[in-house]
Amino acid sequence: MTTWTVEFLQPQDASESGSDRALIILNQPFSEELFYRLWTSSQWHCCADGGANRLFDILAAAQRPLFLPDLIKGDLDSIRDDVKEFYLSHVYSPSLTSAFFTKYVPSSTSLSSRIRTRTRPTLMKCVAAISDKEAHEQNEYDVVLLGGLRGNASFAVTDDNVGWVLDAGEHTIHIDHSVLGPTCGLLPVGIASTVLSTTGLRWNLSNHESSFDGLMSTSNHVLPDEGSVWIKTSNPIWWTVELRSRV
C-alpha cells in the first residue's frame, strides 16, 4: 500500500518541513501564487529550457537575484537571449547544451555534482507544470508516464490540477478538501488497459476494466465527507485531481 499526500501545496517553509523536494519549472504559464507556493516548499529548483523565461518574467527585476534556480537544463532553443545572459551570470549550469527534459529526468537521482550549494535531495519530489497541448509538451507528459519520473514521488502541478503516476497496486490518497477537489480522473495513459477498484469517490469502481477504447473515469468526484481515496490498479495509471481556485 502506497500512501500519498500533497502537503507541498500547503503554506510552509521547505527548510522547516524537513522534506527534500525538487521543483522543475517547464515552459508553461503559471500564477504568482502557485509559483511562490511551490518554490518555498522546495529545496532545489531547476528550469527546463524555456522554463527560465517563465521564471524570469514572473519576477520583478529586484526579485530575480533572490529566486535563482540551481540548474538550467536543456538545448536552449526556447530560452530568450536576455534571459540566458542573466542566468549565465548568476547560475552554475554545466550542461547547457544537453538534451531537453528526457535527458534531464533520468539524471535526477544523481544531482550532487550539479548543485551549487545544496545537498542532493534524498527523496525526489518533482512539482512542475506539464501540458499536452503541443507535441513538444506531449513528449514531456509521456516521459513522466513511461518511466522518466516513475519510482520517485513526482507530481505535475498546474494552476488547475495536480497529477501523478499510480503504479500497479493499492494506493491511499489523503484528500485535503481545502486544496483538492472535487473533480478527479483515473487515466489509463500509455497502457492497453487496467483493472480498477476504488472507494471514496462519487462513482466508485469494482474490478472494472479501464481503457481508451472502453470505460474511463475521467470526471469523477472526491466525496466532501471522505478524508481519503483508495485505488487499486493492475497497471500504472495517471491520477489527476482538481485544485481549488486558490491553493
Coordinates of N, CA and C in Angstrom, one line a residue:
M1 N 0.8 -1.2 0.0 CA 0.0 0.0 0.0 C 0.9 1.2 0.0
T2 N 0.6 2.1 -1.0 CA 1.4 3.4 -1.0 C 0.4 4.5 -0.6
T3 N 0.9 5.4 0.3 CA 0.2 6.5 0.8 C 0.7 7.8 0.2
W4 N -0.3 8.6 -0.2 CA 0.0 9.9 -0.8 C -0.6 11.1 -0.1
T5 N 0.2 12.2 -0.1 CA -0.3 13.5 0.4 C 0.2 14.5 -0.5
V6 N -0.4 15.7 -0.5 CA 0.1 16.9 -1.3 C 0.4 18.0 -0.3
E7 N 1.1 17.7 0.7 CA 1.4 18.7 1.7 C 2.3 19.9 1.2
F8 N 2.9 19.6 0.1 CA 3.7 20.7 -0.5 C 2.9 21.8 -1.1
L9 N 1.6 21.6 -1.2 CA 0.7 22.7 -1.6 C 0.2 23.5 -0.5
Q10 N 0.5 23.1 0.7 CA 0.2 23.9 1.9 C 1.2 25.0 2.2
P11 N 0.8 26.1 2.8 CA 1.8 27.1 3.1 C 2.8 26.6 4.1
Q12 N 4.1 26.6 3.7 CA 5.1 26.1 4.7 C 6.5 26.5 4.1
D13 N 7.5 26.4 4.9 CA 8.9 26.7 4.5 C 9.5 25.3 4.4
A14 N 10.2 25.1 3.2 CA 10.8 23.8 3.0 C 11.9 23.5 4.0
S15 N 12.6 24.5 4.5 CA 13.6 24.2 5.5 C 13.0 23.8 6.8
E16 N 11.8 24.2 7.1 CA 11.1 23.8 8.3 C 10.4 22.5 8.2
S17 N 10.0 22.1 7.0 CA 9.2 20.9 6.8 C 10.1 19.7 6.9
G18 N 11.4 19.8 6.6 CA 12.3 18.7 6.7 C 12.3 17.8 5.5
S19 N 11.5 18.1 4.5 CA 11.4 17.2 3.4 C 12.2 17.8 2.3
D20 N 12.9 16.9 1.5 CA 13.7 17.3 0.4 C 12.8 17.2 -0.9
R21 N 12.6 18.3 -1.5 CA 11.8 18.4 -2.7 C 12.6 19.2 -3.8
A22 N 12.3 18.8 -5.1 CA 12.9 19.5 -6.2 C 11.8 20.0 -7.1
L23 N 11.9 21.2 -7.5 CA 10.9 21.9 -8.4 C 11.6 22.0 -9.8
I24 N 10.9 21.5 -10.8 CA 11.3 21.7 -12.2 C 10.2 22.6 -12.8
I25 N 10.7 23.7 -13.3 CA 9.8 24.7 -14.0 C 9.9 24.5 -15.5
L26 N 8.8 24.1 -16.1 CA 8.7 23.9 -17.5 C 8.2 25.2 -18.2
N27 N 8.2 25.2 -19.5 CA 7.8 26.4 -20.3 C 6.3 26.4 -20.4
Q28 N 5.6 26.7 -19.3 CA 4.2 26.8 -19.3 C 3.8 27.9 -18.4
P29 N 2.6 28.6 -18.6 CA 2.2 29.7 -17.8 C 1.8 29.2 -16.4
F30 N 2.0 30.0 -15.4 CA 1.6 29.7 -14.0 C 1.4 31.0 -13.3
S31 N 0.6 31.0 -12.2 CA 0.3 32.2 -11.5 C 1.4 32.5 -10.5
E32 N 1.5 33.7 -10.0 CA 2.4 34.0 -9.0 C 2.2 33.3 -7.7
E33 N 0.9 33.1 -7.4 CA 0.5 32.4 -6.2 C 1.0 31.0 -6.2
L34 N 0.8 30.2 -7.3 CA 1.3 28.9 -7.4 C 2.8 28.8 -7.4
F35 N 3.5 29.8 -8.1 CA 4.9 29.8 -8.1 C 5.5 29.9 -6.7
Y36 N 5.0 30.9 -5.9 CA 5.6 31.1 -4.6 C 5.3 29.9 -3.7
R37 N 4.2 29.3 -3.8 CA 3.8 28.2 -3.0 C 4.8 27.0 -3.3
L38 N 5.0 26.7 -4.6 CA 5.9 25.6 -4.9 C 7.4 25.9 -4.7
W39 N 7.8 27.1 -4.9 CA 9.2 27.4 -4.7 C 9.5 27.3 -3.2
T40 N 8.7 27.9 -2.4 CA 9.0 27.8 -0.9 C 8.9 26.5 -0.3
S41 N 8.2 25.6 -1.0 CA 8.0 24.2 -0.4 C 9.1 23.3 -1.0
S42 N 10.0 23.8 -1.8 CA 11.0 23.0 -2.5 C 12.4 23.5 -2.0
Q43 N 13.4 22.6 -2.0 CA 14.7 22.9 -1.6 C 15.7 23.0 -2.7
W44 N 15.3 22.5 -3.9 CA 16.2 22.5 -5.1 C 15.3 22.9 -6.2
H45 N 15.8 23.8 -7.1 CA 15.0 24.4 -8.2 C 15.7 24.3 -9.5
C46 N 15.0 23.9 -10.5 CA 15.6 23.8 -11.9 C 14.6 24.4 -12.9
C47 N 15.1 25.0 -13.9 CA 14.3 25.4 -15.1 C 14.7 24.5 -16.3
A48 N 13.7 24.0 -16.9 CA 13.9 23.2 -18.1 C 13.8 24.1 -19.3
D49 N 14.9 24.5 -19.9 CA 14.9 25.3 -21.1 C 14.1 26.6 -20.9
G50 N 13.0 26.7 -21.7 CA 12.1 27.9 -21.7 C 11.5 28.1 -20.4
G51 N 11.5 27.2 -19.5 CA 11.0 27.5 -18.1 C 11.8 28.6 -17.5
A52 N 13.0 28.9 -17.9 CA 13.8 30.0 -17.4 C 13.1 31.3 -17.8
N53 N 12.5 31.4 -19.0 CA 11.7 32.6 -19.4 C 10.6 32.8 -18.5
R54 N 9.9 31.8 -18.1 CA 8.7 31.9 -17.2 C 9.1 32.4 -15.8
L55 N 10.2 31.9 -15.3 CA 10.7 32.3 -14.0 C 11.2 33.8 -14.1
F56 N 11.9 34.1 -15.1 CA 12.4 35.5 -15.3 C 11.2 36.5 -15.4
D57 N 10.2 36.2 -16.2 CA 9.1 37.1 -16.4 C 8.2 37.3 -15.3
I58 N 8.0 36.3 -14.4 CA 7.1 36.4 -13.3 C 7.6 37.2 -12.2
L59 N 8.9 37.5 -12.2 CA 9.6 38.2 -11.1 C 9.9 39.6 -11.5
A60 N 9.8 40.5 -10.6 CA 10.3 41.9 -10.8 C 11.8 41.9 -10.8
A61 N 12.5 42.9 -11.4 CA 13.9 42.9 -11.5 C 14.6 42.7 -10.2
A62 N 14.1 43.4 -9.2 CA 14.7 43.3 -7.9 C 14.6 41.9 -7.2
Q63 N 13.6 41.1 -7.7 CA 13.4 39.8 -7.1 C 14.2 38.7 -7.7
R64 N 14.6 38.9 -9.0 CA 15.3 37.9 -9.7 C 16.5 37.3 -9.1
P65 N 17.4 38.1 -8.5 CA 18.5 37.5 -7.8 C 18.2 36.7 -6.5
L66 N 16.9 36.9 -6.0 CA 16.5 36.2 -4.8 C 15.9 34.9 -5.1
F67 N 15.6 34.6 -6.4 CA 14.9 33.4 -6.8 C 15.7 32.8 -8.0
L68 N 16.9 32.4 -7.7 CA 17.8 31.8 -8.7 C 17.7 30.3 -8.7
P69 N 17.5 29.7 -9.9 CA 17.5 28.2 -9.9 C 18.9 27.6 -9.7
D70 N 18.9 26.4 -9.2 CA 20.2 25.7 -9.1 C 20.7 25.2 -10.4
L71 N 19.9 25.0 -11.3 CA 20.2 24.4 -12.6 C 19.3 24.9 -13.7
I72 N 19.8 25.2 -14.9 CA 19.0 25.3 -16.1 C 19.5 24.3 -17.1
K73 N 18.5 23.5 -17.5 CA 18.8 22.3 -18.3 C 18.1 22.3 -19.6
G74 N 18.7 22.0 -20.7 CA 18.0 21.9 -22.0 C 18.9 22.2 -23.2
D75 N 18.3 22.2 -24.4 CA 19.1 22.5 -25.6 C 19.1 24.0 -25.9
L76 N 18.3 24.8 -25.1 CA 18.3 26.2 -25.1 C 17.7 26.8 -26.4
D77 N 16.8 26.0 -27.1 CA 16.2 26.5 -28.3 C 15.0 27.4 -27.9
S78 N 14.6 27.4 -26.7 CA 13.4 28.2 -26.3 C 13.8 29.4 -25.4
I79 N 14.9 29.4 -24.7 CA 15.3 30.4 -23.8 C 15.7 31.7 -24.6
R80 N 15.2 32.8 -24.1 CA 15.5 34.1 -24.8 C 16.9 34.5 -24.5
D81 N 17.5 35.3 -25.4 CA 18.9 35.8 -25.2 C 19.0 36.6 -23.9
D82 N 18.1 37.5 -23.6 CA 18.3 38.3 -22.4 C 18.2 37.4 -21.1
V83 N 17.3 36.4 -21.2 CA 17.2 35.5 -20.0 C 18.4 34.7 -19.9
K84 N 18.9 34.2 -21.0 CA 20.1 33.4 -21.0 C 21.3 34.2 -20.4
E85 N 21.4 35.4 -20.8 CA 22.5 36.2 -20.4 C 22.4 36.5 -18.9
F86 N 21.2 36.7 -18.4 CA 21.1 37.0 -17.0 C 21.4 35.8 -16.1
Y87 N 20.9 34.6 -16.5 CA 21.2 33.4 -15.7 C 22.6 32.9 -15.8
L88 N 23.2 33.1 -17.0 CA 24.6 32.6 -17.1 C 25.5 33.4 -16.2
S89 N 25.1 34.6 -15.8 CA 25.9 35.4 -14.9 C 25.6 35.1 -13.5
H90 N 24.6 34.3 -13.2 CA 24.2 34.0 -11.8 C 24.1 32.5 -11.5
V91 N 23.9 31.7 -12.4 CA 23.6 30.2 -12.1 C 24.7 29.4 -12.7
Y92 N 25.2 28.4 -11.9 CA 26.1 27.4 -12.3 C 25.4 26.3 -13.0
S93 N 25.6 26.1 -14.3 CA 24.9 25.2 -15.1 C 25.8 24.5 -16.1
P94 N 26.4 23.4 -15.7 CA 27.5 22.8 -16.5 C 27.0 22.0 -17.7
S95 N 25.7 21.9 -18.0 CA 25.2 21.1 -19.1 C 24.2 21.9 -20.0
L96 N 24.6 23.1 -20.3 CA 23.7 23.9 -21.1 C 23.4 23.5 -22.5
T97 N 24.2 22.5 -23.0 CA 23.9 22.1 -24.4 C 23.3 20.7 -24.5
S98 N 23.0 20.1 -23.3 CA 22.5 18.7 -23.4 C 21.0 18.8 -23.7
A99 N 20.4 17.6 -24.0 CA 19.1 17.5 -24.5 C 18.1 18.0 -23.4
F100 N 16.8 18.0 -23.9 CA 15.8 18.7 -23.1 C 15.3 17.7 -21.9
F101 N 14.0 17.7 -21.6 CA 13.5 17.1 -20.4 C 13.8 15.6 -20.4
T102 N 13.8 14.9 -21.5 CA 14.1 13.5 -21.5 C 15.5 13.2 -21.0
K103 N 16.4 14.0 -21.3 CA 17.8 13.7 -20.8 C 17.9 14.2 -19.3
Y104 N 17.1 15.1 -18.9 CA 17.2 15.6 -17.5 C 16.7 14.6 -16.5
V105 N 15.5 14.1 -16.8 CA 14.8 13.3 -15.8 C 15.6 12.1 -15.3
P106 N 16.1 11.2 -16.2 CA 16.9 10.1 -15.6 C 18.0 10.4 -14.8
S107 N 18.6 11.6 -14.9 CA 19.7 12.0 -14.1 C 19.3 12.6 -12.8
S108 N 18.0 12.7 -12.5 CA 17.6 13.4 -11.3 C 18.0 12.8 -10.0
T109 N 18.4 11.5 -10.1 CA 18.8 10.8 -8.8 C 20.3 11.0 -8.6
S110 N 21.0 11.7 -9.5 CA 22.5 11.9 -9.3 C 22.8 13.4 -9.5
L111 N 22.2 14.2 -8.7 CA 22.3 15.7 -8.9 C 23.4 16.3 -8.2
S112 N 24.1 15.6 -7.3 CA 25.0 16.2 -6.4 C 26.1 17.0 -7.1
S113 N 26.6 16.5 -8.3 CA 27.7 17.2 -9.0 C 27.2 18.4 -9.7
R114 N 25.8 18.6 -9.8 CA 25.3 19.8 -10.5 C 24.7 20.8 -9.6
I115 N 24.7 20.6 -8.3 CA 24.1 21.6 -7.4 C 25.2 22.5 -6.8
R116 N 25.0 23.7 -6.8 CA 26.0 24.7 -6.5 C 26.3 24.7 -5.0
T117 N 25.2 24.8 -4.2 CA 25.4 25.0 -2.7 C 24.6 24.0 -1.9
R118 N 23.7 23.3 -2.4 CA 22.8 22.4 -1.6 C 23.1 21.0 -1.8
T119 N 22.7 20.2 -0.9 CA 22.9 18.7 -1.0 C 21.9 18.1 -1.8
R120 N 22.2 16.9 -2.4 CA 21.2 16.2 -3.3 C 20.0 15.8 -2.5
P121 N 18.8 16.1 -3.1 CA 17.6 15.6 -2.5 C 17.6 14.1 -2.2
T122 N 17.3 13.7 -1.1 CA 17.2 12.2 -0.8 C 16.0 11.6 -1.3
L123 N 14.9 12.4 -1.4 CA 13.6 11.9 -2.0 C 13.2 12.9 -3.0
M124 N 13.3 12.5 -4.3 CA 12.9 13.4 -5.4 C 11.4 13.6 -5.4
K125 N 11.0 14.9 -5.2 CA 9.6 15.2 -5.4 C 9.6 16.3 -6.4
C126 N 9.1 15.9 -7.6 CA 9.1 16.9 -8.7 C 7.8 17.5 -8.8
V127 N 7.7 18.8 -8.7 CA 6.5 19.6 -8.9 C 6.7 20.5 -10.1
A128 N 5.9 20.3 -11.1 CA 6.1 21.0 -12.4 C 4.8 21.3 -13.1
A129 N 4.9 22.2 -14.1 CA 3.8 22.4 -14.9 C 3.9 21.7 -16.2
I130 N 3.0 20.8 -16.5 CA 3.0 20.0 -17.7 C 1.7 20.1 -18.5
S131 N 1.9 20.3 -19.8 CA 0.7 20.4 -20.7 C 0.9 19.5 -21.9
D132 N -0.2 19.0 -22.5 CA -0.1 18.2 -23.6 C -0.7 18.9 -24.9
K133 N -0.7 20.2 -24.9 CA -1.3 20.9 -26.0 C -0.5 20.9 -27.3
E134 N 0.8 20.6 -27.2 CA 1.7 20.6 -28.4 C 2.5 19.3 -28.3
A135 N 3.1 18.9 -29.4 CA 3.9 17.7 -29.5 C 5.1 17.8 -28.5
H136 N 5.7 18.9 -28.5 CA 6.9 19.0 -27.6 C 6.5 18.8 -26.2
E137 N 5.4 19.4 -25.8 CA 4.9 19.2 -24.4 C 4.3 17.8 -24.2
Q138 N 3.7 17.2 -25.2 CA 3.2 15.9 -25.0 C 4.4 14.9 -24.7
N139 N 5.5 15.2 -25.3 CA 6.7 14.3 -25.0 C 7.0 14.4 -23.5
E140 N 6.9 15.6 -22.9 CA 7.2 15.7 -21.5 C 6.2 14.8 -20.7
Y141 N 5.0 14.9 -21.1 CA 3.9 14.1 -20.4 C 4.2 12.6 -20.5
D142 N 4.6 12.2 -21.7 CA 4.9 10.8 -21.9 C 6.1 10.3 -21.1
V143 N 7.1 11.2 -21.0 CA 8.3 10.8 -20.2 C 7.9 10.5 -18.7
V144 N 7.0 11.3 -18.2 CA 6.5 11.1 -16.8 C 5.9 9.8 -16.7
L145 N 5.0 9.4 -17.7 CA 4.2 8.2 -17.6 C 5.0 7.0 -17.9
L146 N 6.0 7.1 -18.8 CA 6.6 5.9 -19.3 C 7.9 5.6 -18.6
G147 N 8.2 6.2 -17.5 CA 9.3 5.8 -16.7 C 10.3 6.9 -16.3
G148 N 10.2 8.1 -16.9 CA 11.2 9.1 -16.6 C 11.1 9.5 -15.1
L149 N 9.9 9.6 -14.6 CA 9.7 10.0 -13.2 C 9.1 8.9 -12.3
R150 N 8.9 7.8 -12.9 CA 8.3 6.7 -12.0 C 9.4 6.2 -11.1
G151 N 9.0 5.8 -9.9 CA 9.9 5.3 -8.9 C 10.2 6.5 -7.9
N152 N 9.9 7.7 -8.3 CA 10.0 8.8 -7.4 C 8.6 9.3 -7.0
A153 N 8.5 10.0 -5.9 CA 7.3 10.7 -5.6 C 7.2 12.0 -6.3
S154 N 6.7 12.0 -7.6 CA 6.8 13.0 -8.5 C 5.4 13.5 -8.9
F155 N 5.2 14.8 -8.9 CA 3.9 15.4 -9.1 C 4.0 16.4 -10.3
A156 N 3.0 16.5 -11.1 CA 2.9 17.5 -12.1 C 1.8 18.5 -11.7
V157 N 2.1 19.8 -11.6 CA 1.2 20.8 -11.0 C 1.0 21.9 -11.9
T158 N -0.3 22.3 -12.2 CA -0.6 23.5 -12.9 C -1.5 24.3 -11.9
D159 N -2.0 25.4 -12.4 CA -3.0 26.2 -11.6 C -4.3 25.5 -11.5
D160 N -4.6 24.5 -12.4 CA -5.9 23.9 -12.4 C -5.9 22.5 -11.7
N161 N -4.8 21.8 -11.7 CA -4.8 20.4 -11.2 C -3.4 20.0 -10.8
V162 N -3.4 18.9 -10.1 CA -2.2 18.2 -9.7 C -2.4 16.7 -10.1
G163 N -1.3 16.1 -10.7 CA -1.4 14.7 -11.1 C -0.1 14.0 -10.9
W164 N -0.2 12.6 -10.8 CA 0.9 11.8 -10.7 C 0.6 10.4 -11.1
V165 N 1.7 9.6 -11.2 CA 1.5 8.2 -11.6 C 1.3 7.3 -10.4
L166 N 0.2 6.5 -10.5 CA 0.0 5.4 -9.5 C 0.4 4.1 -10.1
D167 N 1.5 3.5 -9.6 CA 1.9 2.2 -10.1 C 0.9 1.1 -9.8
A168 N 1.1 0.0 -10.4 CA 0.3 -1.1 -10.1 C 0.3 -1.5 -8.6
G169 N -0.9 -1.7 -8.1 CA -1.0 -2.0 -6.6 C -2.1 -1.1 -6.0
E170 N -2.0 -1.0 -4.7 CA -3.0 -0.3 -3.9 C -2.4 1.0 -3.4
H171 N -3.3 2.0 -3.4 CA -2.9 3.4 -3.0 C -4.0 4.0 -2.2
T172 N -3.5 4.8 -1.1 CA -4.4 5.6 -0.3 C -4.0 7.1 -0.5
I173 N -4.9 7.9 -1.0 CA -4.6 9.3 -1.3 C -5.3 10.1 -0.2
H174 N -4.6 10.8 0.6 CA -5.2 11.7 1.6 C -5.7 13.0 0.9
I175 N -7.0 13.3 1.1 CA -7.6 14.4 0.5 C -7.8 15.6 1.4
D176 N -7.0 16.7 1.2 CA -7.2 17.9 1.9 C -8.2 18.7 1.1
H177 N -9.5 18.8 1.6 CA -10.5 19.4 0.8 C -10.4 20.9 0.7
S178 N -9.5 21.5 1.5 CA -9.3 23.0 1.3 C -8.4 23.2 0.1
V179 N -7.7 22.2 -0.4 CA -6.8 22.3 -1.5 C -7.3 21.5 -2.8
L180 N -7.8 20.4 -2.6 CA -8.2 19.4 -3.7 C -9.7 19.3 -3.9
G181 N -10.0 19.1 -5.2 CA -11.3 18.7 -5.5 C -12.2 19.8 -6.0
P182 N -13.4 19.3 -6.5 CA -13.9 18.0 -6.4 C -13.6 17.0 -7.5
T183 N -13.3 17.6 -8.7 CA -13.2 16.7 -9.9 C -11.9 16.0 -9.9
C184 N -11.9 14.7 -10.3 CA -10.7 13.9 -10.4 C -10.8 12.9 -11.5
G185 N -9.7 12.3 -11.9 CA -9.8 11.4 -13.0 C -8.7 10.3 -12.8
L186 N -9.0 9.1 -13.4 CA -8.1 8.0 -13.4 C -7.9 7.5 -14.8
L187 N -6.7 7.9 -15.4 CA -6.5 7.8 -16.8 C -5.5 6.6 -17.1
P188 N -5.9 5.7 -18.0 CA -5.0 4.6 -18.4 C -4.1 5.0 -19.6
V189 N -3.3 6.0 -19.3 CA -2.4 6.6 -20.4 C -1.2 5.7 -20.5
G190 N -0.8 5.4 -21.8 CA 0.4 4.6 -22.0 C 0.3 3.2 -21.8
I191 N -0.9 2.7 -21.6 CA -1.1 1.2 -21.3 C -2.3 0.8 -22.2
A192 N -2.4 -0.5 -22.4 CA -3.6 -1.0 -23.2 C -4.9 -0.9 -22.3
S193 N -4.8 -1.3 -21.1 CA -5.9 -1.3 -20.1 C -5.5 -1.6 -18.7
T194 N -6.3 -1.3 -17.8 CA -6.1 -1.7 -16.4 C -7.4 -2.1 -15.7
V195 N -7.3 -2.8 -14.6 CA -8.5 -3.1 -13.8 C -8.5 -2.3 -12.6
L196 N -9.6 -1.5 -12.3 CA -9.6 -0.6 -11.2 C -10.7 -0.9 -10.2
S197 N -10.3 -0.7 -8.9 CA -11.3 -0.7 -7.8 C -11.0 0.6 -7.0
T198 N -12.1 1.2 -6.5 CA -11.9 2.4 -5.7 C -12.9 2.5 -4.6
T199 N -12.6 3.3 -3.6 CA -13.5 3.8 -2.6 C -13.2 5.3 -2.4
G200 N -14.2 6.0 -1.8 CA -14.0 7.4 -1.6 C -14.4 8.3 -2.7
L201 N -14.9 7.8 -3.8 CA -15.3 8.6 -5.0 C -16.8 8.6 -5.1
R202 N -17.3 9.5 -5.8 CA -18.8 9.6 -6.0 C -19.2 8.4 -6.9
W203 N -18.4 8.0 -7.9 CA -18.8 6.9 -8.7 C -17.6 5.9 -8.6
N204 N -17.7 5.0 -7.6 CA -16.7 4.0 -7.3 C -16.7 2.9 -8.4
L205 N -15.5 2.3 -8.5 CA -15.3 1.2 -9.4 C -15.0 -0.1 -8.7
S206 N -15.5 -1.2 -9.2 CA -15.2 -2.5 -8.5 C -14.7 -3.5 -9.6
N207 N -13.4 -3.7 -9.7 CA -12.8 -4.6 -10.7 C -13.3 -4.2 -12.1
H208 N -13.4 -3.0 -12.4 CA -13.8 -2.5 -13.7 C -12.5 -2.4 -14.6
E209 N -12.6 -2.9 -15.9 CA -11.6 -2.6 -16.8 C -11.7 -1.2 -17.4
S210 N -10.5 -0.6 -17.5 CA -10.5 0.8 -18.0 C -9.5 0.9 -19.1
S211 N -9.9 1.5 -20.2 CA -9.1 1.7 -21.4 C -9.6 2.8 -22.2
F212 N -8.8 3.3 -23.2 CA -9.3 4.4 -24.0 C -10.3 3.9 -25.0
D213 N -10.4 2.6 -25.2 CA -11.4 2.1 -26.1 C -12.7 1.7 -25.4
G214 N -12.7 1.8 -24.0 CA -13.9 1.4 -23.2 C -14.1 2.4 -22.1
L215 N -14.3 1.9 -20.9 CA -14.7 2.8 -19.8 C -13.4 3.5 -19.3
M216 N -13.6 4.8 -19.1 CA -12.6 5.7 -18.4 C -13.3 6.6 -17.4
S217 N -12.7 6.7 -16.2 CA -13.3 7.5 -15.2 C -12.5 8.9 -15.2
T218 N -13.0 9.7 -16.1 CA -12.3 11.0 -16.4 C -12.8 12.2 -15.6
S219 N -14.0 12.1 -15.2 CA -14.7 13.2 -14.5 C -15.4 12.8 -13.2
N220 N -14.7 12.0 -12.4 CA -15.2 11.6 -11.1 C -15.1 12.7 -10.1
H221 N -15.6 12.5 -8.9 CA -15.6 13.5 -7.8 C -15.1 12.8 -6.5
V222 N -14.2 13.5 -5.8 CA -13.9 13.1 -4.4 C -15.1 13.5 -3.6
L223 N -15.4 12.7 -2.6 CA -16.6 13.0 -1.7 C -16.2 14.0 -0.6
P224 N -17.0 15.0 -0.4 CA -16.6 16.0 0.6 C -16.5 15.5 2.0
D225 N -17.2 14.4 2.3 CA -17.1 13.9 3.7 C -16.1 12.7 3.9
E226 N -15.3 12.5 2.8 CA -14.3 11.4 2.9 C -12.9 12.1 3.0
G227 N -12.1 11.6 3.9 CA -10.7 12.1 4.1 C -9.7 11.5 3.2
S228 N -10.1 10.4 2.5 CA -9.1 9.7 1.6 C -9.8 9.0 0.5
V229 N -9.0 8.7 -0.5 CA -9.5 7.9 -1.6 C -8.6 6.6 -1.7
W230 N -9.2 5.5 -1.9 CA -8.4 4.2 -2.0 C -8.6 3.8 -3.5
I231 N -7.4 3.4 -4.1 CA -7.4 3.0 -5.5 C -6.6 1.7 -5.6
K232 N -7.1 0.7 -6.3 CA -6.3 -0.4 -6.7 C -6.3 -0.6 -8.2
T233 N -5.1 -0.7 -8.7 CA -5.0 -0.7 -10.2 C -4.0 -1.9 -10.6
S234 N -4.3 -2.5 -11.7 CA -3.5 -3.7 -12.1 C -2.3 -3.2 -12.9
N235 N -2.4 -2.0 -13.4 CA -1.3 -1.4 -14.2 C -1.1 0.1 -13.8
P236 N 0.0 0.7 -14.2 CA 0.2 2.1 -13.8 C -0.8 3.0 -14.5
I237 N -1.4 4.0 -13.8 CA -2.3 4.9 -14.3 C -1.9 6.3 -13.9
W238 N -2.5 7.3 -14.6 CA -2.3 8.7 -14.3 C -3.5 9.2 -13.5
W239 N -3.3 9.6 -12.2 CA -4.3 10.1 -11.3 C -4.2 11.6 -11.3
T240 N -5.3 12.3 -11.5 CA -5.3 13.8 -11.5 C -6.5 14.3 -10.7
V241 N -6.3 15.4 -10.0 CA -7.4 15.9 -9.2 C -7.3 17.4 -9.3
E242 N -8.5 18.0 -9.3 CA -8.6 19.5 -9.5 C -8.1 20.2 -8.2
L243 N -7.5 21.4 -8.5 CA -7.1 22.3 -7.4 C -8.2 23.3 -7.1
R244 N -8.5 23.6 -5.9 CA -9.4 24.7 -5.6 C -8.9 26.0 -6.2
S245 N -9.8 26.9 -6.4 CA -9.5 28.1 -7.1 C -8.2 28.9 -6.6
R246 N -8.0 28.8 -5.3 CA -6.9 29.4 -4.6 C -6.2 28.3 -3.7
V247 N -5.0 27.9 -4.1 CA -4.3 26.9 -3.3 C -3.6 27.6 -2.1

